[in-house]
Amino acid sequence: MGQVFNKLRGKEWRHKQVQAICDRVFDRFKIQTGRANLTFEDLYIAVLLVYNDINKRLPGPHFDPPSKDLVKAIMTDCDINLDGEIDRDEFVKFIEQITAETFNVVSQGLIISLIVAPTVAIATKKATEGVPGVGKVVQKLPTSIYASLVTLAVVWVNSDSS
């Protein structure tokens, strides 16, 4: 039951996406530098590349990468073998830790956009039908179109305010 719940919450999907991005970025550094692990400077550039990749794939506002100080602090937590470098597994753990808040913000925005906005639109359609000037237009619009318009407005306002 717990596995089903995790799939519904998106943990497995999120882990697969993070793993794919990490593999792509890590392999790029491995090919370019010829080293098996990332130094701090490599790690910081890798983080920038990961955030660039995330920002390209996600709708809405772009997310700023963490500062060098934060990367350094988290690097010490994720460097399990204490060699001062990050290997592939440590890199995945690092990116999952550093992007957890980003994915939470995206998830909340998607929930608002895809669930809350249409539900509120449908609930308020009846109330809007009695408003002079607007009521006749609302009555003529099918509920699905009205809900879609309200959802688009919420997404637009949400992306402008972020």
PDB file of C-alpha atoms in Angstrom:
ATOM      1  CA  MET A   1       0.000   0.000   0.000  1.00  0.00           C
ATOM      2  CA  GLY A   2       2.865   2.373   0.788  1.00  0.00           C
ATOM      3  CA  GLN A   3       4.364   1.893  -2.682  1.00  0.00           C
ATOM      4  CA  VAL A   4       1.056   2.780  -4.332  1.00  0.00           C
ATOM      5  CA  PHE A   5       0.767   5.872  -2.143  1.00  0.00           C
ATOM      6  CA  ASN A   6       4.328   6.915  -3.046  1.00  0.00           C
ATOM      7  CA  LYS A   7       3.563   6.504  -6.758  1.00  0.00           C
ATOM      8  CA  LEU A   8       0.466   8.661  -6.387  1.00  0.00           C
ATOM      9  CA  ARG A   9       2.495  11.307  -4.585  1.00  0.00           C
ATOM     10  CA  GLY A  10       5.058  11.255  -7.360  1.00  0.00           C
ATOM     11  CA  LYS A  11       8.141  10.164  -5.424  1.00  0.00           C
ATOM     12  CA  GLU A  12       9.038   7.419  -7.863  1.00  0.00           C
ATOM     13  CA  TRP A  13       8.490   9.678 -10.892  1.00  0.00           C
ATOM     14  CA  ARG A  14      10.471  12.497  -9.283  1.00  0.00           C
ATOM     15  CA  HIS A  15      13.346  10.157  -8.414  1.00  0.00           C
ATOM     16  CA  LYS A  16      13.473   8.851 -12.003  1.00  0.00           C
ATOM     17  CA  GLN A  17      13.515  12.380 -13.399  1.00  0.00           C
ATOM     18  CA  VAL A  18      16.235  13.513 -10.990  1.00  0.00           C
ATOM     19  CA  GLN A  19      18.239  10.351 -11.738  1.00  0.00           C
ATOM     20  CA  ALA A  20      18.015  10.987 -15.508  1.00  0.00           C
ATOM     21  CA  ILE A  21      19.110  14.618 -15.159  1.00  0.00           C
ATOM     22  CA  CYS A  22      21.933  13.655 -12.776  1.00  0.00           C
ATOM     23  CA  ASP A  23      23.177  10.892 -15.064  1.00  0.00           C
ATOM     24  CA  ARG A  24      23.241  13.242 -18.050  1.00  0.00           C
ATOM     25  CA  VAL A  25      25.101  15.993 -16.173  1.00  0.00           C
ATOM     26  CA  PHE A  26      27.482  13.619 -14.367  1.00  0.00           C
ATOM     27  CA  ASP A  27      28.376  11.805 -17.609  1.00  0.00           C
ATOM     28  CA  ARG A  28      29.049  15.149 -19.279  1.00  0.00           C
ATOM     29  CA  PHE A  29      31.596  16.053 -16.593  1.00  0.00           C
ATOM     30  CA  LYS A  30      33.128  12.583 -16.640  1.00  0.00           C
ATOM     31  CA  ILE A  31      33.697  12.841 -20.404  1.00  0.00           C
ATOM     32  CA  GLN A  32      34.982  16.439 -20.286  1.00  0.00           C
ATOM     33  CA  THR A  33      37.292  16.096 -17.299  1.00  0.00           C
ATOM     34  CA  GLY A  34      38.229  12.429 -17.498  1.00  0.00           C
ATOM     35  CA  ARG A  35      37.700  12.115 -13.729  1.00  0.00           C
ATOM     36  CA  ALA A  36      35.280   9.726 -12.048  1.00  0.00           C
ATOM     37  CA  ASN A  37      34.171  12.225  -9.365  1.00  0.00           C
ATOM     38  CA  LEU A  38      33.212  15.885  -9.088  1.00  0.00           C
ATOM     39  CA  THR A  39      35.330  18.444  -7.261  1.00  0.00           C
ATOM     40  CA  PHE A  40      33.592  21.362  -5.536  1.00  0.00           C
ATOM     41  CA  GLU A  41      33.968  23.621  -8.587  1.00  0.00           C
ATOM     42  CA  ASP A  42      32.680  20.855 -10.887  1.00  0.00           C
ATOM     43  CA  LEU A  43      29.799  20.258  -8.486  1.00  0.00           C
ATOM     44  CA  TYR A  44      28.772  23.904  -8.476  1.00  0.00           C
ATOM     45  CA  ILE A  45      28.785  24.040 -12.284  1.00  0.00           C
ATOM     46  CA  ALA A  46      26.846  20.746 -12.332  1.00  0.00           C
ATOM     47  CA  VAL A  47      24.239  22.263  -9.999  1.00  0.00           C
ATOM     48  CA  LEU A  48      23.866  25.214 -12.382  1.00  0.00           C
ATOM     49  CA  LEU A  49      23.379  22.787 -15.280  1.00  0.00           C
ATOM     50  CA  VAL A  50      20.796  20.799 -13.310  1.00  0.00           C
ATOM     51  CA  TYR A  51      18.821  23.944 -12.472  1.00  0.00           C
ATOM     52  CA  ASN A  52      19.039  25.031 -16.095  1.00  0.00           C
ATOM     53  CA  ASP A  53      17.623  21.647 -17.125  1.00  0.00           C
ATOM     54  CA  ILE A  54      14.850  21.831 -14.514  1.00  0.00           C
ATOM     55  CA  ASN A  55      13.921  25.375 -15.536  1.00  0.00           C
ATOM     56  CA  LYS A  56      13.660  24.328 -19.190  1.00  0.00           C
ATOM     57  CA  ARG A  57      11.285  21.484 -18.351  1.00  0.00           C
ATOM     58  CA  LEU A  58       8.963  23.103 -15.837  1.00  0.00           C
ATOM     59  CA  PRO A  59       6.204  25.592 -16.548  1.00  0.00           C
ATOM     60  CA  GLY A  60       5.941  28.766 -14.575  1.00  0.00           C
ATOM     61  CA  PRO A  61       8.655  30.728 -12.828  1.00  0.00           C
ATOM     62  CA  HIS A  62      12.271  29.734 -13.021  1.00  0.00           C
ATOM     63  CA  PHE A  63      14.055  28.625  -9.905  1.00  0.00           C
ATOM     64  CA  ASP A  64      17.314  30.191  -8.805  1.00  0.00           C
ATOM     65  CA  PRO A  65      20.163  27.785  -8.092  1.00  0.00           C
ATOM     66  CA  PRO A  66      21.588  27.693  -4.574  1.00  0.00           C
ATOM     67  CA  SER A  67      24.555  29.800  -3.539  1.00  0.00           C
ATOM     68  CA  LYS A  68      28.097  28.447  -3.467  1.00  0.00           C
ATOM     69  CA  ASP A  69      27.992  28.499   0.335  1.00  0.00           C
ATOM     70  CA  LEU A  70      24.887  26.318   0.418  1.00  0.00           C
ATOM     71  CA  VAL A  71      26.385  23.933  -2.145  1.00  0.00           C
ATOM     72  CA  LYS A  72      29.531  23.673  -0.006  1.00  0.00           C
ATOM     73  CA  ALA A  73      27.507  22.965   3.146  1.00  0.00           C
ATOM     74  CA  ILE A  74      25.370  20.290   1.512  1.00  0.00           C
ATOM     75  CA  MET A  75      28.424  18.791  -0.195  1.00  0.00           C
ATOM     76  CA  THR A  76      29.951  18.027   3.194  1.00  0.00           C
ATOM     77  CA  ASP A  77      26.700  16.271   4.217  1.00  0.00           C
ATOM     78  CA  CYS A  78      26.544  14.208   1.017  1.00  0.00           C
ATOM     79  CA  ASP A  79      30.225  13.275   0.789  1.00  0.00           C
ATOM     80  CA  ILE A  80      29.726   9.909   2.450  1.00  0.00           C
ATOM     81  CA  ASN A  81      33.251   8.566   1.904  1.00  0.00           C
ATOM     82  CA  LEU A  82      34.797  11.923   2.992  1.00  0.00           C
ATOM     83  CA  ASP A  83      37.185  12.152   0.032  1.00  0.00           C
ATOM     84  CA  GLY A  84      36.285  15.793  -0.736  1.00  0.00           C
ATOM     85  CA  GLU A  85      34.678  14.787  -4.040  1.00  0.00           C
ATOM     86  CA  ILE A  86      31.226  13.658  -5.073  1.00  0.00           C
ATOM     87  CA  ASP A  87      30.701  10.357  -6.873  1.00  0.00           C
ATOM     88  CA  ARG A  88      27.617   9.468  -8.949  1.00  0.00           C
ATOM     89  CA  ASP A  89      25.508   8.128  -6.057  1.00  0.00           C
ATOM     90  CA  GLU A  90      26.472  11.039  -3.808  1.00  0.00           C
ATOM     91  CA  PHE A  91      25.590  13.426  -6.653  1.00  0.00           C
ATOM     92  CA  VAL A  92      22.074  11.989  -6.980  1.00  0.00           C
ATOM     93  CA  LYS A  93      21.577  12.246  -3.213  1.00  0.00           C
ATOM     94  CA  PHE A  94      22.935  15.807  -3.306  1.00  0.00           C
ATOM     95  CA  ILE A  95      20.604  16.905  -6.125  1.00  0.00           C
ATOM     96  CA  GLU A  96      17.574  15.261  -4.513  1.00  0.00           C
ATOM     97  CA  GLN A  97      18.331  17.107  -1.292  1.00  0.00           C
ATOM     98  CA  ILE A  98      18.985  20.461  -2.937  1.00  0.00           C
ATOM     99  CA  THR A  99      15.948  20.337  -5.266  1.00  0.00           C
ATOM    100  CA  ALA A 100      13.401  18.982  -2.764  1.00  0.00           C
ATOM    101  CA  GLU A 101      11.983  22.453  -2.089  1.00  0.00           C
ATOM    102  CA  THR A 102      11.853  23.234  -5.824  1.00  0.00           C
ATOM    103  CA  PHE A 103       9.733  20.156  -6.496  1.00  0.00           C
ATOM    104  CA  ASN A 104       7.464  20.983  -3.540  1.00  0.00           C
ATOM    105  CA  VAL A 105       6.807  24.465  -4.955  1.00  0.00           C
ATOM    106  CA  VAL A 106       6.101  23.003  -8.400  1.00  0.00           C
ATOM    107  CA  SER A 107       3.793  20.354  -6.922  1.00  0.00           C
ATOM    108  CA  GLN A 108       1.832  22.954  -4.975  1.00  0.00           C
ATOM    109  CA  GLY A 109       1.469  25.108  -8.086  1.00  0.00           C
ATOM    110  CA  LEU A 110       0.269  22.169 -10.138  1.00  0.00           C
ATOM    111  CA  ILE A 111      -2.265  21.174  -7.483  1.00  0.00           C
ATOM    112  CA  ILE A 112      -3.639  24.711  -7.412  1.00  0.00           C
ATOM    113  CA  SER A 113      -3.725  24.944 -11.187  1.00  0.00           C
ATOM    114  CA  LEU A 114      -5.095  21.516 -11.986  1.00  0.00           C
ATOM    115  CA  ILE A 115      -7.400  20.721  -9.060  1.00  0.00           C
ATOM    116  CA  VAL A 116      -8.320  23.746  -6.978  1.00  0.00           C
ATOM    117  CA  ALA A 117      -8.933  26.270  -9.773  1.00  0.00           C
ATOM    118  CA  PRO A 118     -11.347  24.108 -11.830  1.00  0.00           C
ATOM    119  CA  THR A 119     -13.201  23.050  -8.672  1.00  0.00           C
ATOM    120  CA  VAL A 120     -13.626  26.651  -7.554  1.00  0.00           C
ATOM    121  CA  ALA A 121     -14.671  27.644 -11.078  1.00  0.00           C
ATOM    122  CA  ILE A 122     -17.416  25.044 -11.174  1.00  0.00           C
ATOM    123  CA  ALA A 123     -18.576  25.958  -7.674  1.00  0.00           C
ATOM    124  CA  THR A 124     -18.721  29.677  -8.450  1.00  0.00           C
ATOM    125  CA  LYS A 125     -20.314  29.387 -11.902  1.00  0.00           C
ATOM    126  CA  LYS A 126     -23.805  29.241 -10.415  1.00  0.00           C
ATOM    127  CA  ALA A 127     -23.145  32.292  -8.256  1.00  0.00           C
ATOM    128  CA  THR A 128     -21.769  34.251 -11.222  1.00  0.00           C
ATOM    129  CA  GLU A 129     -24.861  33.592 -13.334  1.00  0.00           C
ATOM    130  CA  GLY A 130     -26.818  36.128 -11.268  1.00  0.00           C
ATOM    131  CA  VAL A 131     -24.360  38.993 -11.811  1.00  0.00           C
ATOM    132  CA  PRO A 132     -25.808  41.623 -14.192  1.00  0.00           C
ATOM    133  CA  GLY A 133     -23.939  41.856 -17.486  1.00  0.00           C
ATOM    134  CA  VAL A 134     -21.770  38.821 -16.773  1.00  0.00           C
ATOM    135  CA  GLY A 135     -24.502  36.328 -15.919  1.00  0.00           C
ATOM    136  CA  LYS A 136     -25.805  35.843 -19.449  1.00  0.00           C
ATOM    137  CA  VAL A 137     -22.310  35.175 -20.793  1.00  0.00           C
ATOM    138  CA  VAL A 138     -21.585  32.709 -17.995  1.00  0.00           C
ATOM    139  CA  GLN A 139     -24.889  30.908 -18.630  1.00  0.00           C
ATOM    140  CA  LYS A 140     -24.067  30.464 -22.313  1.00  0.00           C
ATOM    141  CA  LEU A 141     -20.575  29.081 -21.642  1.00  0.00           C
ATOM    142  CA  PRO A 142     -20.327  25.335 -21.118  1.00  0.00           C
ATOM    143  CA  THR A 143     -18.990  24.455 -17.669  1.00  0.00           C
ATOM    144  CA  SER A 144     -15.853  22.867 -19.113  1.00  0.00           C
ATOM    145  CA  ILE A 145     -14.948  26.051 -21.027  1.00  0.00           C
ATOM    146  CA  TYR A 146     -15.699  28.249 -18.017  1.00  0.00           C
ATOM    147  CA  ALA A 147     -13.530  26.047 -15.776  1.00  0.00           C
ATOM    148  CA  SER A 148     -10.734  26.102 -18.365  1.00  0.00           C
ATOM    149  CA  LEU A 149     -10.827  29.899 -18.611  1.00  0.00           C
ATOM    150  CA  VAL A 150     -10.720  30.320 -14.842  1.00  0.00           C
ATOM    151  CA  THR A 151      -7.855  27.791 -14.620  1.00  0.00           C
ATOM    152  CA  LEU A 152      -5.888  29.649 -17.304  1.00  0.00           C
ATOM    153  CA  ALA A 153      -6.454  32.914 -15.444  1.00  0.00           C
ATOM    154  CA  VAL A 154      -5.202  31.356 -12.203  1.00  0.00           C
ATOM    155  CA  VAL A 155      -2.115  29.940 -13.948  1.00  0.00           C
ATOM    156  CA  TRP A 156      -1.430  33.320 -15.575  1.00  0.00           C
ATOM    157  CA  VAL A 157      -1.801  35.228 -12.291  1.00  0.00           C
ATOM    158  CA  ASN A 158       0.272  32.601 -10.478  1.00  0.00           C
ATOM    159  CA  SER A 159       3.135  32.814 -13.015  1.00  0.00           C
ATOM    160  CA  ASP A 160       3.125  36.634 -12.979  1.00  0.00           C
ATOM    161  CA  SER A 161       3.215  36.864  -9.189  1.00  0.00           C
ATOM    162  CA  SER A 162       6.143  34.466  -8.779  1.00  0.00           C
TER     163      SER A 162
END
